[in-house]
């Protein structure tokens, strides 16, 4: 070997190739196991070091005690690095993660021992024939599972593959947009989901059915128990970086977030408004296509962590004793403070539809806003949105169900819904159950729509069914006067189930 430099070079290249392939395989395995951040650069440096020693074997330039000293030092540093990294990983793995993978089968309708709440009486509304396909947010599954348990025929409804399923907010919105679901239950859509719907020729219709609080929590050992709304914004913009700035310990703030288009991340974006959100902590994961992608890290209960969720999900469903929920602006999130409006961060829960032809959808939505439906909302742990209402001009007619269009207006984009909407408010008078209550729905419009007439003309051209009045609807005089004042001629609103000029006498 001493006599052939060419042979030594060939053998060195051969060994280098073998080591490179071996290190590449180790790096890929480390990516799959989630240790790529440390082990990929470690294996590269380790391979370089090994190749230096092999090169020295073929072409000696360091020998004797000096070489032994370098070899021992190299392997000692490598072992210590691995031990330190694994020690840190063991510590991090021991820190509790906020459990977002709740077992929804505990709330499966009609299951023995289900946690889904029940009414104290049979539901007056029962779904027959074509069963609507329901999807929705994880945190809201318990309430719509209870709706289904009260109104659907009894059978097995798998949580992830049936007429009553929960595929999380992003996928639920995809299902409603692409007509793979008839109705979903979620918070308001994100700007991206609204754009996706409009680009697909779909106008989402949102019906508020309840209220929920958006809550923040910290490690239970963190002495902070109250933050101002502006301090929350400061944390998630990256402006406030240390708990000491808020009266806590001298420790950096680890602010966790949720994946894009999830219900809770959309809620944070709504809260932040025009304030830019800092980049979240990330985990590297291997995509199905073989590449490395970054995924928003799940909340881990570090002593300096802060995270967020929804009140019922976090406080009632998960019940994690190692976190403390914060008061915001000195108000703690409870059902009562949500009802009164004292808690400053609340959002509406919506039944979202997109033009389904299933004839059960409309009566189902109206039942949800009835006394029975709102009882389920409250018993599940959310704030009901409805209270019984009366109107001096309209009265309940025995055994008759009719509706009154009380209001119709164009609504500008808001903090909650980042698009203009056409909002209608009905009074539902149910003589069969002896109750009256309001029912509101908002049709989401494209951003170019700037006023009431624009909205009506746009829907008349693109989605005329969205303008149809609900069956047996009397148009209140105030709405007729508004139409007249706006110079609007109602043509698409009236149809055989709600003819023009309908009165209480006709009903």
Short mmCIF file of C-alpha atoms in Angstrom, two decimals:
data_model
loop_
_atom_site.label_atom_id
_atom_site.label_comp_id
_atom_site.label_asym_id
_atom_site.label_seq_id
_atom_site.Cartn_x
_atom_site.Cartn_y
_atom_site.Cartn_z
CA UNK A 1 0.00 0.00 0.00
CA UNK A 2 3.00 2.25 0.71
CA UNK A 3 4.17 1.69 -2.89
CA UNK A 4 0.85 2.61 -4.57
CA UNK A 5 -0.58 6.09 -3.96
CA UNK A 6 -3.29 5.40 -6.57
CA UNK A 7 -4.51 2.34 -4.68
CA UNK A 8 -4.62 4.22 -1.39
CA UNK A 9 -6.63 7.04 -2.98
CA UNK A 10 -9.03 4.48 -4.49
CA UNK A 11 -9.50 2.71 -1.16
CA UNK A 12 -10.00 6.00 0.67
CA UNK A 13 -12.71 7.04 -1.84
CA UNK A 14 -14.36 3.61 -1.45
CA UNK A 15 -14.38 3.89 2.37
CA UNK A 16 -15.61 7.51 2.18
CA UNK A 17 -18.54 6.44 -0.04
CA UNK A 18 -19.50 3.60 2.32
CA UNK A 19 -19.36 5.85 5.38
CA UNK A 20 -21.36 8.58 3.62
CA UNK A 21 -24.12 6.12 2.68
CA UNK A 22 -24.17 4.72 6.21
CA UNK A 23 -24.36 8.21 7.76
CA UNK A 24 -27.10 9.20 5.32
CA UNK A 25 -29.16 6.19 6.43
CA UNK A 26 -28.59 7.09 10.09
CA UNK A 27 -29.64 10.70 9.38
CA UNK A 28 -32.84 9.56 7.68
CA UNK A 29 -33.69 7.29 10.62
CA UNK A 30 -33.08 10.16 13.02
CA UNK A 31 -35.48 12.36 10.97
CA UNK A 32 -38.20 9.71 11.15
CA UNK A 33 -37.70 9.41 14.91
CA UNK A 34 -37.83 13.18 15.35
CA UNK A 35 -34.20 13.76 16.31
CA UNK A 36 -33.02 15.36 13.08
CA UNK A 37 -32.25 18.77 14.57
CA UNK A 38 -29.39 17.30 16.60
CA UNK A 39 -28.38 14.08 14.86
CA UNK A 40 -28.13 15.27 11.25
CA UNK A 41 -25.38 17.85 11.98
CA UNK A 42 -23.90 15.41 14.55
CA UNK A 43 -23.58 12.61 12.00
CA UNK A 44 -22.08 14.99 9.42
CA UNK A 45 -19.40 16.20 11.86
CA UNK A 46 -18.84 12.66 13.18
CA UNK A 47 -18.35 11.36 9.63
CA UNK A 48 -15.90 14.17 8.84
CA UNK A 49 -13.92 13.30 11.98
CA UNK A 50 -13.85 9.57 11.18
CA UNK A 51 -12.75 10.29 7.61
CA UNK A 52 -9.93 12.47 8.90
CA UNK A 53 -8.64 9.54 10.98
CA UNK A 54 -9.03 7.14 8.02
CA UNK A 55 -7.23 9.58 5.76
CA UNK A 56 -4.48 9.74 8.36
CA UNK A 57 -4.28 5.94 8.18
CA UNK A 58 -3.70 6.01 4.43
CA UNK A 59 -1.53 9.15 4.42
CA UNK A 60 -0.04 9.52 7.89
CA UNK A 61 0.53 13.05 9.13
CA UNK A 62 -0.18 12.54 12.88
CA UNK A 63 1.23 9.56 14.77
CA UNK A 64 1.93 8.12 18.22
CA UNK A 65 0.66 9.70 21.44
CA UNK A 66 -0.64 12.75 19.62
CA UNK A 67 -2.89 10.60 17.42
CA UNK A 68 -4.17 8.62 20.43
CA UNK A 69 -4.92 11.90 22.23
CA UNK A 70 -6.94 13.17 19.24
CA UNK A 71 -8.87 9.90 18.88
CA UNK A 72 -9.75 9.72 22.60
CA UNK A 73 -10.77 13.40 22.67
CA UNK A 74 -12.89 13.03 19.53
CA UNK A 75 -14.86 10.01 20.78
CA UNK A 76 -15.20 11.50 24.29
CA UNK A 77 -16.73 14.71 22.89
CA UNK A 78 -19.05 12.64 20.64
CA UNK A 79 -20.29 10.49 23.54
CA UNK A 80 -20.76 13.49 25.85
CA UNK A 81 -22.73 15.33 23.13
CA UNK A 82 -25.09 12.38 22.66
CA UNK A 83 -25.54 11.93 26.44
CA UNK A 84 -26.33 15.63 26.93
CA UNK A 85 -28.78 15.66 24.00
CA UNK A 86 -30.59 12.53 25.17
CA UNK A 87 -30.73 13.91 28.72
CA UNK A 88 -32.35 17.11 27.46
CA UNK A 89 -34.79 15.10 25.32
CA UNK A 90 -35.71 12.89 28.28
CA UNK A 91 -36.43 16.00 30.34
CA UNK A 92 -38.57 17.53 27.56
CA UNK A 93 -40.48 14.26 27.04
CA UNK A 94 -41.25 14.22 30.73
CA UNK A 95 -42.97 17.61 30.50
CA UNK A 96 -46.75 17.13 30.03
CA UNK A 97 -48.23 18.00 26.63
CA UNK A 98 -51.63 19.65 26.40
CA UNK A 99 -53.82 16.70 25.37
CA UNK A 100 -55.54 17.78 22.17
CA UNK A 101 -56.13 14.17 21.11
CA UNK A 102 -59.13 13.70 23.38
CA UNK A 103 -60.98 10.42 23.00
CA UNK A 104 -64.14 11.63 21.27
CA UNK A 105 -65.61 8.14 21.46
CA UNK A 106 -66.45 9.05 25.06
CA UNK A 107 -69.10 11.40 23.57
CA UNK A 108 -70.31 9.12 20.76
CA UNK A 109 -74.12 9.32 20.47
CA UNK A 110 -76.11 6.31 21.69
CA UNK A 111 -72.96 4.61 23.04
CA UNK A 112 -73.31 2.90 26.40
CA UNK A 113 -72.09 5.33 29.07
CA UNK A 114 -71.67 8.20 26.61
CA UNK A 115 -70.78 11.61 28.06
CA UNK A 116 -73.03 13.32 25.50
CA UNK A 117 -75.78 15.11 27.48
CA UNK A 118 -79.45 14.25 27.18
CA UNK A 119 -82.73 16.11 27.48
CA UNK A 120 -85.13 15.45 30.33
CA UNK A 121 -87.87 14.95 27.75
CA UNK A 122 -88.12 13.51 24.22
CA UNK A 123 -87.09 15.91 21.46
CA UNK A 124 -90.10 17.36 19.65
CA UNK A 125 -88.07 17.24 16.41
CA UNK A 126 -86.96 13.91 14.93
CA UNK A 127 -84.93 13.49 11.75
CA UNK A 128 -86.33 10.98 9.29
CA UNK A 129 -85.36 9.91 5.80
CA UNK A 130 -82.13 11.41 4.44
CA UNK A 131 -79.82 11.92 7.42
CA UNK A 132 -77.74 15.12 7.20
CA UNK A 133 -73.97 14.50 7.31
CA UNK A 134 -72.44 16.45 10.19
CA UNK A 135 -68.79 17.38 10.72
CA UNK A 136 -67.07 19.92 12.91
CA UNK A 137 -64.44 21.06 15.37
CA UNK A 138 -63.07 18.68 17.99
CA UNK A 139 -64.02 21.00 20.85
CA UNK A 140 -67.63 21.23 19.63
CA UNK A 141 -68.20 17.52 18.94
CA UNK A 142 -69.79 16.90 22.39
CA UNK A 143 -72.58 19.39 21.66
CA UNK A 144 -73.46 18.26 18.15
CA UNK A 145 -73.15 14.62 19.18
CA UNK A 146 -75.81 15.44 21.80
CA UNK A 147 -77.94 17.18 19.12
CA UNK A 148 -77.76 14.00 17.04
CA UNK A 149 -78.50 11.76 20.03
CA UNK A 150 -81.70 13.73 20.60
CA UNK A 151 -82.89 13.84 16.98
CA UNK A 152 -81.29 11.10 14.86
CA UNK A 153 -82.44 7.49 14.66
CA UNK A 154 -80.50 5.26 17.06
CA UNK A 155 -77.57 3.36 15.50
CA UNK A 156 -73.78 3.29 15.57
CA UNK A 157 -72.26 6.60 14.43
CA UNK A 158 -68.48 6.27 14.20
CA UNK A 159 -66.66 9.44 15.29
CA UNK A 160 -64.55 9.63 12.13
CA UNK A 161 -66.61 7.86 9.46
CA UNK A 162 -70.38 8.23 9.70
CA UNK A 163 -73.17 10.79 9.38
CA UNK A 164 -71.94 12.35 12.65
CA UNK A 165 -68.17 12.78 12.54
CA UNK A 166 -65.40 15.08 13.73
CA UNK A 167 -62.48 15.72 11.38
CA UNK A 168 -61.28 18.95 13.04
CA UNK A 169 -61.94 22.48 11.83
CA UNK A 170 -59.74 22.68 8.68
CA UNK A 171 -61.08 19.41 7.23
CA UNK A 172 -64.66 20.15 8.30
CA UNK A 173 -64.57 23.40 6.30
CA UNK A 174 -63.16 21.52 3.31
CA UNK A 175 -66.00 19.00 3.62
CA UNK A 176 -68.70 21.67 3.69
CA UNK A 177 -67.13 23.59 0.79
CA UNK A 178 -66.83 20.49 -1.40
CA UNK A 179 -70.30 19.16 -0.44
CA UNK A 180 -68.99 16.19 1.56
CA UNK A 181 -70.99 17.37 4.58
CA UNK A 182 -74.43 18.99 4.87
CA UNK A 183 -73.69 21.02 8.00
CA UNK A 184 -70.66 21.64 10.19
CA UNK A 185 -70.28 23.12 13.67
CA UNK A 186 -67.29 25.39 14.15
CA UNK A 187 -66.12 28.90 14.86
CA UNK A 188 -66.18 31.47 12.06
CA UNK A 189 -64.06 30.54 9.04
CA UNK A 190 -60.58 31.98 8.63
CA UNK A 191 -59.81 34.39 5.80
CA UNK A 192 -58.21 31.49 3.90
CA UNK A 193 -61.30 29.29 4.33
CA UNK A 194 -63.59 32.11 3.17
CA UNK A 195 -61.40 32.60 0.09
CA UNK A 196 -61.37 28.85 -0.57
CA UNK A 197 -65.18 28.77 -0.43
CA UNK A 198 -65.68 31.78 -2.70
CA UNK A 199 -63.13 30.46 -5.22
CA UNK A 200 -65.19 27.25 -5.28
CA UNK A 201 -68.38 29.22 -5.98
CA UNK A 202 -69.74 28.63 -2.44
CA UNK A 203 -71.31 31.22 -0.15
CA UNK A 204 -71.07 29.91 3.41
CA UNK A 205 -74.11 30.56 5.59
CA UNK A 206 -73.40 31.00 9.31
CA UNK A 207 -76.06 30.53 11.99
CA UNK A 208 -74.97 31.40 15.56
CA UNK A 209 -75.99 28.68 18.04
CA UNK A 210 -73.91 29.42 21.16
CA UNK A 211 -71.03 31.34 22.71
CA UNK A 212 -67.61 30.19 23.87
CA UNK A 213 -64.67 31.84 25.63
CA UNK A 214 -61.15 31.86 24.23
CA UNK A 215 -58.85 31.18 27.19
CA UNK A 216 -55.14 31.33 27.98
CA UNK A 217 -53.24 29.14 30.42
CA UNK A 218 -49.80 28.80 31.97
CA UNK A 219 -47.93 26.26 34.09
CA UNK A 220 -49.65 25.96 37.48
CA UNK A 221 -46.38 27.01 39.17
CA UNK A 222 -46.30 30.30 37.29
CA UNK A 223 -47.42 32.99 39.73
CA UNK A 224 -49.12 35.02 36.98
CA UNK A 225 -52.91 34.60 37.23
CA UNK A 226 -54.17 37.62 35.30
CA UNK A 227 -53.12 39.38 32.10
CA UNK A 228 -54.46 42.42 30.29
CA UNK A 229 -55.68 41.93 26.76
CA UNK A 230 -52.92 44.19 25.50
CA UNK A 231 -50.34 42.08 27.35
CA UNK A 232 -51.59 38.97 25.56
CA UNK A 233 -51.15 40.78 22.26
CA UNK A 234 -47.69 41.88 23.35
CA UNK A 235 -46.68 38.28 24.10
CA UNK A 236 -47.93 36.86 20.81
CA UNK A 237 -46.48 39.70 18.75
CA UNK A 238 -43.09 39.00 20.32
CA UNK A 239 -42.90 42.45 21.91
CA UNK A 240 -43.05 41.05 25.48
CA UNK A 241 -40.41 38.37 25.84
CA UNK A 242 -39.89 37.85 29.58
CA UNK A 243 -42.31 37.04 32.42
CA UNK A 244 -40.54 39.64 34.55
CA UNK A 245 -42.11 42.35 32.35
CA UNK A 246 -45.51 41.11 33.58
CA UNK A 247 -44.65 40.74 37.27
CA UNK A 248 -43.47 37.13 37.07
CA UNK A 249 -40.12 35.38 37.32
CA UNK A 250 -37.08 36.41 35.31
CA UNK A 251 -37.64 33.81 32.58
CA UNK A 252 -38.21 33.99 28.82
CA UNK A 253 -41.78 33.43 27.61
CA UNK A 254 -42.38 30.29 25.53
CA UNK A 255 -45.57 31.15 23.63
CA UNK A 256 -47.11 28.11 21.96
CA UNK A 257 -49.54 28.31 19.04
CA UNK A 258 -51.83 25.96 17.10
CA UNK A 259 -51.73 24.87 13.41
CA UNK A 260 -52.98 27.27 10.74
CA UNK A 261 -56.74 27.24 10.05
CA UNK A 262 -57.51 25.34 13.27
CA UNK A 263 -60.34 26.90 15.26
CA UNK A 264 -58.10 28.10 18.08
CA UNK A 265 -55.47 29.56 15.74
CA UNK A 266 -58.18 31.42 13.84
CA UNK A 267 -59.40 32.75 17.21
CA UNK A 268 -55.89 34.02 18.01
CA UNK A 269 -55.68 35.72 14.61
CA UNK A 270 -59.04 37.39 15.24
CA UNK A 271 -57.84 38.56 18.65
CA UNK A 272 -54.59 39.96 17.27
CA UNK A 273 -56.33 41.85 14.48
CA UNK A 274 -53.77 43.85 12.49
CA UNK A 275 -50.97 43.01 14.94
CA UNK A 276 -48.55 40.53 13.36
CA UNK A 277 -48.18 37.20 15.21
CA UNK A 278 -44.68 35.99 16.02
CA UNK A 279 -43.38 32.72 14.53
CA UNK A 280 -44.48 29.77 16.71
CA UNK A 281 -42.25 27.06 18.19
CA UNK A 282 -41.80 24.36 15.54
CA UNK A 283 -41.25 20.61 15.39
CA UNK A 284 -39.60 19.02 12.37
CA UNK A 285 -41.55 16.07 10.97
CA UNK A 286 -41.13 13.85 7.93
CA UNK A 287 -43.74 14.42 5.25
CA UNK A 288 -45.30 11.53 3.32
CA UNK A 289 -43.30 12.71 0.30
CA UNK A 290 -40.02 12.08 2.13
CA UNK A 291 -39.05 15.69 2.86
CA UNK A 292 -38.73 17.58 6.11
CA UNK A 293 -41.53 19.98 6.93
CA UNK A 294 -42.05 22.17 9.98
CA UNK A 295 -45.14 21.65 12.08
CA UNK A 296 -46.40 23.94 14.82
CA UNK A 297 -45.33 22.35 18.08
CA UNK A 298 -47.97 21.09 20.54
CA UNK A 299 -48.17 22.93 23.85
CA UNK A 300 -45.73 21.49 26.39
CA UNK A 301 -46.14 22.58 29.97
CA UNK A 302 -42.73 24.18 30.52
CA UNK A 303 -42.61 26.42 33.58
CA UNK A 304 -42.30 29.43 31.24
CA UNK A 305 -44.98 28.31 28.73
CA UNK A 306 -48.24 29.97 27.73
CA UNK A 307 -50.90 28.45 25.48
CA UNK A 308 -54.56 28.86 24.56
CA UNK A 309 -57.71 26.90 23.84
CA UNK A 310 -61.46 27.15 24.38
CA UNK A 311 -62.97 27.19 27.84
CA UNK A 312 -65.14 24.08 27.72
CA UNK A 313 -62.53 21.96 25.94
CA UNK A 314 -59.68 22.99 28.24
CA UNK A 315 -61.51 23.28 31.57
CA UNK A 316 -64.20 20.62 31.31
CA UNK A 317 -63.19 18.05 28.69
CA UNK A 318 -59.42 17.87 29.27
CA UNK A 319 -59.20 19.06 32.91
CA UNK A 320 -55.40 19.31 33.06
CA UNK A 321 -54.46 19.97 36.70
CA UNK A 322 -50.91 21.07 35.86
CA UNK A 323 -52.02 24.27 34.10
CA UNK A 324 -53.67 27.42 35.41
CA UNK A 325 -56.22 29.35 33.38
CA UNK A 326 -55.76 33.10 33.40
CA UNK A 327 -58.19 35.88 34.08
CA UNK A 328 -58.14 38.46 31.29
CA UNK A 329 -58.57 42.11 32.29
CA UNK A 330 -59.40 40.82 35.81
CA UNK A 331 -62.31 38.64 34.57
CA UNK A 332 -62.13 34.85 34.86
CA UNK A 333 -63.80 32.80 32.07
CA UNK A 334 -67.05 31.19 33.27
CA UNK A 335 -70.44 30.51 31.70
CA UNK A 336 -71.82 33.53 33.56
CA UNK A 337 -69.08 35.96 32.46
CA UNK A 338 -69.57 34.75 28.87
CA UNK A 339 -73.34 35.32 29.11
CA UNK A 340 -72.95 38.79 30.61
CA UNK A 341 -70.21 39.80 28.20
CA UNK A 342 -67.79 40.60 31.04
CA UNK A 343 -65.15 38.16 29.81
CA UNK A 344 -63.47 40.07 26.96
CA UNK A 345 -62.66 37.26 24.49
CA UNK A 346 -65.74 35.37 23.37
CA UNK A 347 -66.69 33.98 19.98
CA UNK A 348 -69.87 32.61 18.52
CA UNK A 349 -70.23 28.94 17.64
CA UNK A 350 -71.85 28.52 14.24
CA UNK A 351 -73.85 25.95 12.35
CA UNK A 352 -72.34 26.37 8.88
CA UNK A 353 -74.13 25.34 5.70
CA UNK A 354 -73.37 25.78 2.01
CA UNK A 355 -76.51 25.16 0.00
CA UNK A 356 -77.25 21.54 0.97
CA UNK A 357 -80.42 20.15 -0.61
CA UNK A 358 -81.16 17.97 2.44
CA UNK A 359 -84.67 18.93 3.57
CA UNK A 360 -83.86 18.21 7.24
CA UNK A 361 -81.20 20.94 7.53
CA UNK A 362 -83.44 23.99 8.06
CA UNK A 363 -85.78 22.45 10.68
CA UNK A 364 -82.70 20.98 12.39
CA UNK A 365 -81.09 24.43 12.69
CA UNK A 366 -84.32 25.93 13.98
CA UNK A 367 -84.64 23.15 16.57
CA UNK A 368 -81.07 23.85 17.77
CA UNK A 369 -82.16 27.43 18.56
CA UNK A 370 -85.32 26.26 20.31
CA UNK A 371 -85.57 25.79 24.07
CA UNK A 372 -84.57 22.12 23.75
CA UNK A 373 -81.56 22.76 21.52
CA UNK A 374 -80.27 25.60 23.69
CA UNK A 375 -80.70 23.42 26.78
CA UNK A 376 -78.26 20.96 25.21
CA UNK A 377 -75.84 23.80 24.40
CA UNK A 378 -75.83 24.92 28.04
CA UNK A 379 -75.76 21.43 29.59
CA UNK A 380 -72.73 20.58 27.42
CA UNK A 381 -70.85 23.55 28.86
CA UNK A 382 -71.32 26.40 26.38
CA UNK A 383 -73.20 29.65 26.78
CA UNK A 384 -76.57 29.56 25.00
CA UNK A 385 -77.23 32.30 22.50
CA UNK A 386 -80.98 32.19 22.63
CA UNK A 387 -83.72 33.39 24.92
CA UNK A 388 -87.45 33.29 24.32
CA UNK A 389 -88.72 36.46 22.66
CA UNK A 390 -92.11 37.97 22.02
CA UNK A 391 -93.19 40.59 19.50
CA UNK A 392 -96.17 42.91 19.91
CA UNK A 393 -97.29 42.53 16.28
CA UNK A 394 -96.99 38.76 16.02
CA UNK A 395 -98.36 36.04 18.24
CA UNK A 396 -98.07 32.29 18.51
CA UNK A 397 -100.79 30.49 16.56
CA UNK A 398 -101.90 27.14 17.92
CA UNK A 399 -100.42 24.19 15.97
CA UNK A 400 -98.90 26.55 13.40
CA UNK A 401 -95.23 27.31 12.69
CA UNK A 402 -94.38 30.53 10.91
CA UNK A 403 -91.56 33.02 10.70
CA UNK A 404 -91.19 36.78 10.48
CA UNK A 405 -88.28 38.49 8.75
CA UNK A 406 -87.51 41.22 11.29
CA UNK A 407 -84.21 42.56 9.93
CA UNK A 408 -82.06 42.35 6.84
CA UNK A 409 -78.80 44.26 6.54
CA UNK A 410 -75.42 44.40 4.87
CA UNK A 411 -72.66 43.93 7.48
CA UNK A 412 -69.09 45.09 6.99
CA UNK A 413 -66.16 42.71 7.67
CA UNK A 414 -65.60 42.37 11.40
CA UNK A 415 -62.97 41.06 13.76
CA UNK A 416 -64.83 37.73 13.86
CA UNK A 417 -65.83 37.33 10.19
CA UNK A 418 -63.23 38.74 7.80
CA UNK A 419 -65.66 39.32 4.94
CA UNK A 420 -68.87 41.26 4.30
CA UNK A 421 -72.10 39.39 5.01
CA UNK A 422 -75.80 39.69 4.36
CA UNK A 423 -77.48 39.20 7.74
CA UNK A 424 -81.09 38.22 8.31
CA UNK A 425 -82.89 38.01 11.63
CA UNK A 426 -86.10 36.00 11.85
CA UNK A 427 -88.64 35.55 14.60
CA UNK A 428 -89.67 31.88 14.81
CA UNK A 429 -93.18 31.35 16.22
CA UNK A 430 -93.74 27.68 16.96
CA UNK A 431 -97.36 27.13 17.90
CA UNK A 432 -96.82 23.37 18.18
CA UNK A 433 -94.41 23.88 21.08
CA UNK A 434 -95.78 27.19 22.34
CA UNK A 435 -92.50 29.11 22.05
CA UNK A 436 -91.04 31.99 20.06
CA UNK A 437 -87.38 32.86 19.56
CA UNK A 438 -85.06 34.57 17.10
CA UNK A 439 -83.01 32.95 14.37
CA UNK A 440 -80.16 34.73 12.59
CA UNK A 441 -78.08 33.74 9.62
CA UNK A 442 -75.27 35.44 7.73
CA UNK A 443 -74.37 34.71 4.11
CA UNK A 444 -70.66 35.33 3.48
CA UNK A 445 -69.93 37.55 0.46
CA UNK A 446 -66.84 38.40 -1.55
CA UNK A 447 -64.81 41.40 -0.38
CA UNK A 448 -65.76 43.54 -3.42
CA UNK A 449 -69.38 43.78 -2.21
CA UNK A 450 -69.71 47.24 -0.66
CA UNK A 451 -73.40 47.85 0.19
CA UNK A 452 -76.87 46.35 0.59
CA UNK A 453 -77.89 46.55 -3.07
CA UNK A 454 -74.54 45.12 -4.16
CA UNK A 455 -75.08 42.18 -1.82
CA UNK A 456 -78.59 41.46 -3.04
CA UNK A 457 -77.69 41.77 -6.71
CA UNK A 458 -74.59 39.61 -6.28
CA UNK A 459 -76.60 36.80 -4.64
CA UNK A 460 -79.40 37.14 -7.21
CA UNK A 461 -76.85 36.49 -9.94
CA UNK A 462 -74.57 33.94 -8.23
CA UNK A 463 -76.66 32.15 -5.61
CA UNK A 464 -80.38 33.02 -5.86
CA UNK A 465 -81.43 30.25 -3.45
CA UNK A 466 -79.58 32.13 -0.68
CA UNK A 467 -82.12 34.95 -1.07
CA UNK A 468 -85.17 32.74 -0.60
CA UNK A 469 -87.13 33.43 2.55
CA UNK A 470 -87.60 30.59 5.01
CA UNK A 471 -90.89 28.70 4.56
CA UNK A 472 -94.01 30.49 5.88
CA UNK A 473 -92.25 33.84 6.31
CA UNK A 474 -94.05 37.13 6.80
CA UNK A 475 -91.89 40.11 5.85
CA UNK A 476 -92.09 42.74 8.58
CA UNK A 477 -93.14 46.25 7.57
CA UNK A 478 -89.76 47.67 8.59
CA UNK A 479 -87.99 45.38 6.09
CA UNK A 480 -90.46 46.26 3.32
CA UNK A 481 -89.77 49.95 3.95
CA UNK A 482 -86.01 49.32 3.88
CA UNK A 483 -86.31 47.55 0.51
CA UNK A 484 -88.36 50.46 -0.80
CA UNK A 485 -85.87 53.03 0.54
CA UNK A 486 -82.92 51.16 -0.99
CA UNK A 487 -84.76 50.97 -4.31
CA UNK A 488 -84.57 47.20 -4.14
CA UNK A 489 -87.15 45.08 -5.95
CA UNK A 490 -87.52 41.68 -4.23
CA UNK A 491 -87.92 38.98 -6.86
CA UNK A 492 -85.82 36.05 -5.66
CA UNK A 493 -87.03 36.23 -2.04
CA UNK A 494 -90.56 34.97 -2.62
CA UNK A 495 -91.38 31.43 -3.68
CA UNK A 496 -94.20 28.90 -3.32
CA UNK A 497 -93.44 28.21 0.35
CA UNK A 498 -93.22 31.93 1.18
CA UNK A 499 -95.40 33.85 -1.28
CA UNK A 500 -95.45 37.64 -1.48
CA UNK A 501 -97.85 39.40 0.88
CA UNK A 502 -98.16 36.53 3.35
CA UNK A 503 -100.00 37.56 6.56
CA UNK A 504 -100.95 35.97 9.87
CA UNK A 505 -104.49 35.59 8.52
CA UNK A 506 -103.16 33.57 5.57
CA UNK A 507 -101.27 31.26 7.93
#
